[in-house]
C-alpha positions as MATLAB code, in Angstrom:
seq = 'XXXXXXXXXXXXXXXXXXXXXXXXXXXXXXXXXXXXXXXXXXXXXXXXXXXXXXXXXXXXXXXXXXXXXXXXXXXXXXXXXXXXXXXXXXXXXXXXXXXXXXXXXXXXXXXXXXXXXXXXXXXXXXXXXXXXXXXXXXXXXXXXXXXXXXXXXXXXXXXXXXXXXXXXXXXXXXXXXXXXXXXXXXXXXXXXXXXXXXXXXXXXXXXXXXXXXXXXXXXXXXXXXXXX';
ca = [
    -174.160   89.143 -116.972;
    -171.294   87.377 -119.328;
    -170.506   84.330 -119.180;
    -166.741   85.273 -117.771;
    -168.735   86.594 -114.488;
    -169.505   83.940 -113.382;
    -165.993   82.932 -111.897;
    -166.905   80.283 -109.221;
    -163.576   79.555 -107.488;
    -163.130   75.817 -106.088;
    -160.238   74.501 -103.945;
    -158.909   70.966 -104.679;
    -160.445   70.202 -101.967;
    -164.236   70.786 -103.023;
    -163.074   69.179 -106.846;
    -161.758   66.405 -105.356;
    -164.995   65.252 -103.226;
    -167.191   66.595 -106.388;
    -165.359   64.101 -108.733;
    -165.647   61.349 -106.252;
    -169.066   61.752 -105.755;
    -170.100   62.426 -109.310;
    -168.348   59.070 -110.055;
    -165.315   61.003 -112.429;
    -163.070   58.491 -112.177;
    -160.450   60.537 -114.118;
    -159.209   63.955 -113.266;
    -158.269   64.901 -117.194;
    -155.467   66.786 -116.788;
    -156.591   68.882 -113.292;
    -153.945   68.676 -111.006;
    -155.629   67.091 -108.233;
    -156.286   63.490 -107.233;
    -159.410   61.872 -106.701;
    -159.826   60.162 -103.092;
    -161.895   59.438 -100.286;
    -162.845   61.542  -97.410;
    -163.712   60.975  -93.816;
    -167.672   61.782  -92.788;
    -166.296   64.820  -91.114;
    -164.307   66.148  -94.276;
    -167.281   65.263  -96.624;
    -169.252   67.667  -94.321;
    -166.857   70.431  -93.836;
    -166.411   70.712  -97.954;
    -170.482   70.334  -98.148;
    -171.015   72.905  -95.369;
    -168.548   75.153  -98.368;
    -170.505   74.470 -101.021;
    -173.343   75.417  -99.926;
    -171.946   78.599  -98.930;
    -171.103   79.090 -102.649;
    -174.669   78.725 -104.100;
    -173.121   75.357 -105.958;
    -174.936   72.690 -104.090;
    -178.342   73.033 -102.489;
    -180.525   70.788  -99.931;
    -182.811   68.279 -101.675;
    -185.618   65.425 -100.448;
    -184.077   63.151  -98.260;
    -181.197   64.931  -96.930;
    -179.605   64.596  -99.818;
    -177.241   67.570 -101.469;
    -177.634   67.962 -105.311;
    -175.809   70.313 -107.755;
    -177.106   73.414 -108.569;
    -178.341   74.282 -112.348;
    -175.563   75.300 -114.193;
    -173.260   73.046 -112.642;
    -174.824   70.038 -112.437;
    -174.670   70.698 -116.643;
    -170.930   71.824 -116.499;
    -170.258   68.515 -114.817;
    -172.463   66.513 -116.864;
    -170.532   67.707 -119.692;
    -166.952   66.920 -118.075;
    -168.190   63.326 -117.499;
    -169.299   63.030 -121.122;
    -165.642   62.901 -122.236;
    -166.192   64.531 -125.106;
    -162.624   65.638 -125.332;
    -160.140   67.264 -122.942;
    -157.993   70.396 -123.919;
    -155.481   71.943 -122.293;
    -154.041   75.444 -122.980;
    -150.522   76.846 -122.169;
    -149.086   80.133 -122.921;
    -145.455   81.180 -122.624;
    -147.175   84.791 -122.214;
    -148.851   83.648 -118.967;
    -146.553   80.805 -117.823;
    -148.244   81.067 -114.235;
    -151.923   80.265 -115.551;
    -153.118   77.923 -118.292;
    -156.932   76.622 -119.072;
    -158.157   73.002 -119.275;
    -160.967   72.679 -120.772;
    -163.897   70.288 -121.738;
    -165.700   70.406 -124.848;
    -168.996   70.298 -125.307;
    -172.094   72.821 -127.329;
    -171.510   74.812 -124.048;
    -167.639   74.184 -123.324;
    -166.709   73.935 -119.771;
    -163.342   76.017 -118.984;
    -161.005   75.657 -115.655;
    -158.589   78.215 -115.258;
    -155.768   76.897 -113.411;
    -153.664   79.271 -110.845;
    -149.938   78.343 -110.055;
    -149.561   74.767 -108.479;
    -149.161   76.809 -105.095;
    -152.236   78.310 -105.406;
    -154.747   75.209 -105.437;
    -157.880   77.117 -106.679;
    -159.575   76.415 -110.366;
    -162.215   79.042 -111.821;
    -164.840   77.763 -113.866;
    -166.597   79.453 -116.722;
    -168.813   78.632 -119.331;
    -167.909   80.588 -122.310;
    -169.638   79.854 -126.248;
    -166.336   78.994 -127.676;
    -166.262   81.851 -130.025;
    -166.014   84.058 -126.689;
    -163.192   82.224 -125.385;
    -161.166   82.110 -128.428;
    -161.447   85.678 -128.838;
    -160.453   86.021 -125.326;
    -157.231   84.222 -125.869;
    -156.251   86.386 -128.890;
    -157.007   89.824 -127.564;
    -155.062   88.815 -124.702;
    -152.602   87.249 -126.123;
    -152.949   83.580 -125.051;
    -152.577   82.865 -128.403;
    -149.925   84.823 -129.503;
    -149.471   86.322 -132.842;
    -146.659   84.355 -135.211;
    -146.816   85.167 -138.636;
    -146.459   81.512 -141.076;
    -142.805   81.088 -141.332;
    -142.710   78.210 -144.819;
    -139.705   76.939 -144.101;
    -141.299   73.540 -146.059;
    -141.540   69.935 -144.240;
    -137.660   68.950 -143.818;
    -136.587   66.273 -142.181;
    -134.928   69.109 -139.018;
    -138.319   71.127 -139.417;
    -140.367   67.702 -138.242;
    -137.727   67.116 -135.364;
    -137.782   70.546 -133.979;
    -141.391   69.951 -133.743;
    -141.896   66.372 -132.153;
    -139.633   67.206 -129.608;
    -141.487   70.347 -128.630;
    -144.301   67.629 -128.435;
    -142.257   65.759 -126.310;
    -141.839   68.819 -123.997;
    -145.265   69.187 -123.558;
    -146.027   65.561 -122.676;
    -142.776   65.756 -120.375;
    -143.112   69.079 -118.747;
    -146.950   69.277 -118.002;
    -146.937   72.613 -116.176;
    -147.183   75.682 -116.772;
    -143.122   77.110 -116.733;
    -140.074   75.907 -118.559;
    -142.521   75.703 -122.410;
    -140.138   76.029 -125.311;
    -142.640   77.063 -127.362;
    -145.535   80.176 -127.334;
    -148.611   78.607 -127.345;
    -149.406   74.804 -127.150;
    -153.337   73.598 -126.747;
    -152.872   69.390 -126.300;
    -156.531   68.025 -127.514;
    -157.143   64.455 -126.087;
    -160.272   62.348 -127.656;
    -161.151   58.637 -127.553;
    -157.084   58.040 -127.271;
    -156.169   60.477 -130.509;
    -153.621   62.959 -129.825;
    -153.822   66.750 -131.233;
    -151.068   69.384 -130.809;
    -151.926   73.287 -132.061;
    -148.327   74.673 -131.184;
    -147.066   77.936 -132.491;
    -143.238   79.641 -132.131;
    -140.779   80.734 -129.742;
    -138.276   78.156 -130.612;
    -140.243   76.487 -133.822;
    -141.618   79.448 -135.999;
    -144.781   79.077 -137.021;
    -147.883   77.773 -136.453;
    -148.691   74.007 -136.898;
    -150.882   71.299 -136.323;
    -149.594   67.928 -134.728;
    -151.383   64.957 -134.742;
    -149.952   61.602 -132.915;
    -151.793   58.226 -133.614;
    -150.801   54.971 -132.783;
    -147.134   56.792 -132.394;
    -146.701   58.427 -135.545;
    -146.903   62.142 -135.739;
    -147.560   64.040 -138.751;
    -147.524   67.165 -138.818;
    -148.986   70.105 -140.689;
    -148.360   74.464 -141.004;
    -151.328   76.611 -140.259;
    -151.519   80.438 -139.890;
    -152.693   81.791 -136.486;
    -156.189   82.240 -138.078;
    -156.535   78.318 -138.703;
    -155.282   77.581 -135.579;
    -157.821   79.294 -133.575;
    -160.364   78.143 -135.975;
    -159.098   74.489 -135.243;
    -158.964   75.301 -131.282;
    -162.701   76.570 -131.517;
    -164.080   73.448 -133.119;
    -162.292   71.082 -130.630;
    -164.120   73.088 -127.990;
    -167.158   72.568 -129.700;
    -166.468   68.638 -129.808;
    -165.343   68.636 -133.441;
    -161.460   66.855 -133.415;
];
């Protein structure tokens, strides 16, 4: 069995009590909110989880994580580095992911649909997932050369990503935002800004630099391996 079998679906519901519980203070870029829950909703969501194999009963009454997850959200606590993914091929899905020697991948439905699939892929899986499917689309290097309009067009798709943050309404292809220790990374390619580029914001300045497709899934596959 592949890693991508896996596929163990959790409501907001279930995340939300998991985080709280697990101490996760911060929901890194999930869109649901961490909050308390009444004895009787704590029960109902443990009675689920159960259910799904992810929690078993241990000594003393107590529930504990199952294998594999108590590791995937080991390694979401860590905070080794957040990354979300957004594709203007699927604007109805996107990935955020936590990096890590085994990354830990959410993929995120429509905001309607309130369910988040976990995986575990090696990272060289999931990147090659996200180019045969297109995630990543193809844009060839377009060197237009590091003008004064070139930087512009690209900060404010930056800014669209940072003022957007969901999954419709991108003007750009492909956009993975990399957050680590308060360092910024953009990999954007095309639509409006051809190309492929790396953008980096610290402390408020952006610079910016023009990659080929190869170089940015390169780049994408060491952030998931904890290398920013």
């Amino acid at each position: 069995m592949d890693n991508y079998s896996l596929g163990y679906v959790f409501t907001d519901t279930e995340l939300q009590m998991l985080f709280s519980c697990l101490g996760i203070g911060s929901t890194y870029g999930l869109p649901i909110k961490v909050r308390s829950f009444t004895e009787e909703e704590e029960m109902q969501v443990v009675r689920s989880l159960v259910r799904k194999d992810i929690l078993s009963q241990g000594d003393n009454d107590e529930y504990i994580l199952n294998g594999r997850f108590k590791e995937a959200f080991r390694t979401i606590k860590s905070g080794a580095g957040c990354i979300t993914l957004l594709s203007k091929n699927f604007p109805l899905n996107g990935y955020i992911c936590f990096a890590g020697e085994t990354p830990v991948v959410w993929e995120v439905g429509a905001y309607n649909d309130r369910k988040f699939t976990l995986t575990t892929p090696d990272a060289d899986s999931f990147c090659r997932k996200l180019t045969e499917e297109n995630f990543i689309p193809y844009i060839s290097s377009y060197n237009e050369g590091f003008s004064a309009e070139l930087c512009r067009r690209i900060e404010e798709a930056v800014s669209a990503a940072e003022l957007t943050g969901g999954f419709s309404g991108m003007n750009f292809a492909f956009i993975a935002k990399c957050v680590k220790n308060g360092e910024v990374k953009y990999l954007i390619s095309g639509s409006e800004i051809e190309g492929n580029y790396l953008a980096v914001v610290k402390n408020g300045v952006c610079t910016i630099e023009e990659h080929s497709r190869e170089k940015i899934v390169s780049q994408l596959k060491s952030m998931l391996e904890g290398e920013f």
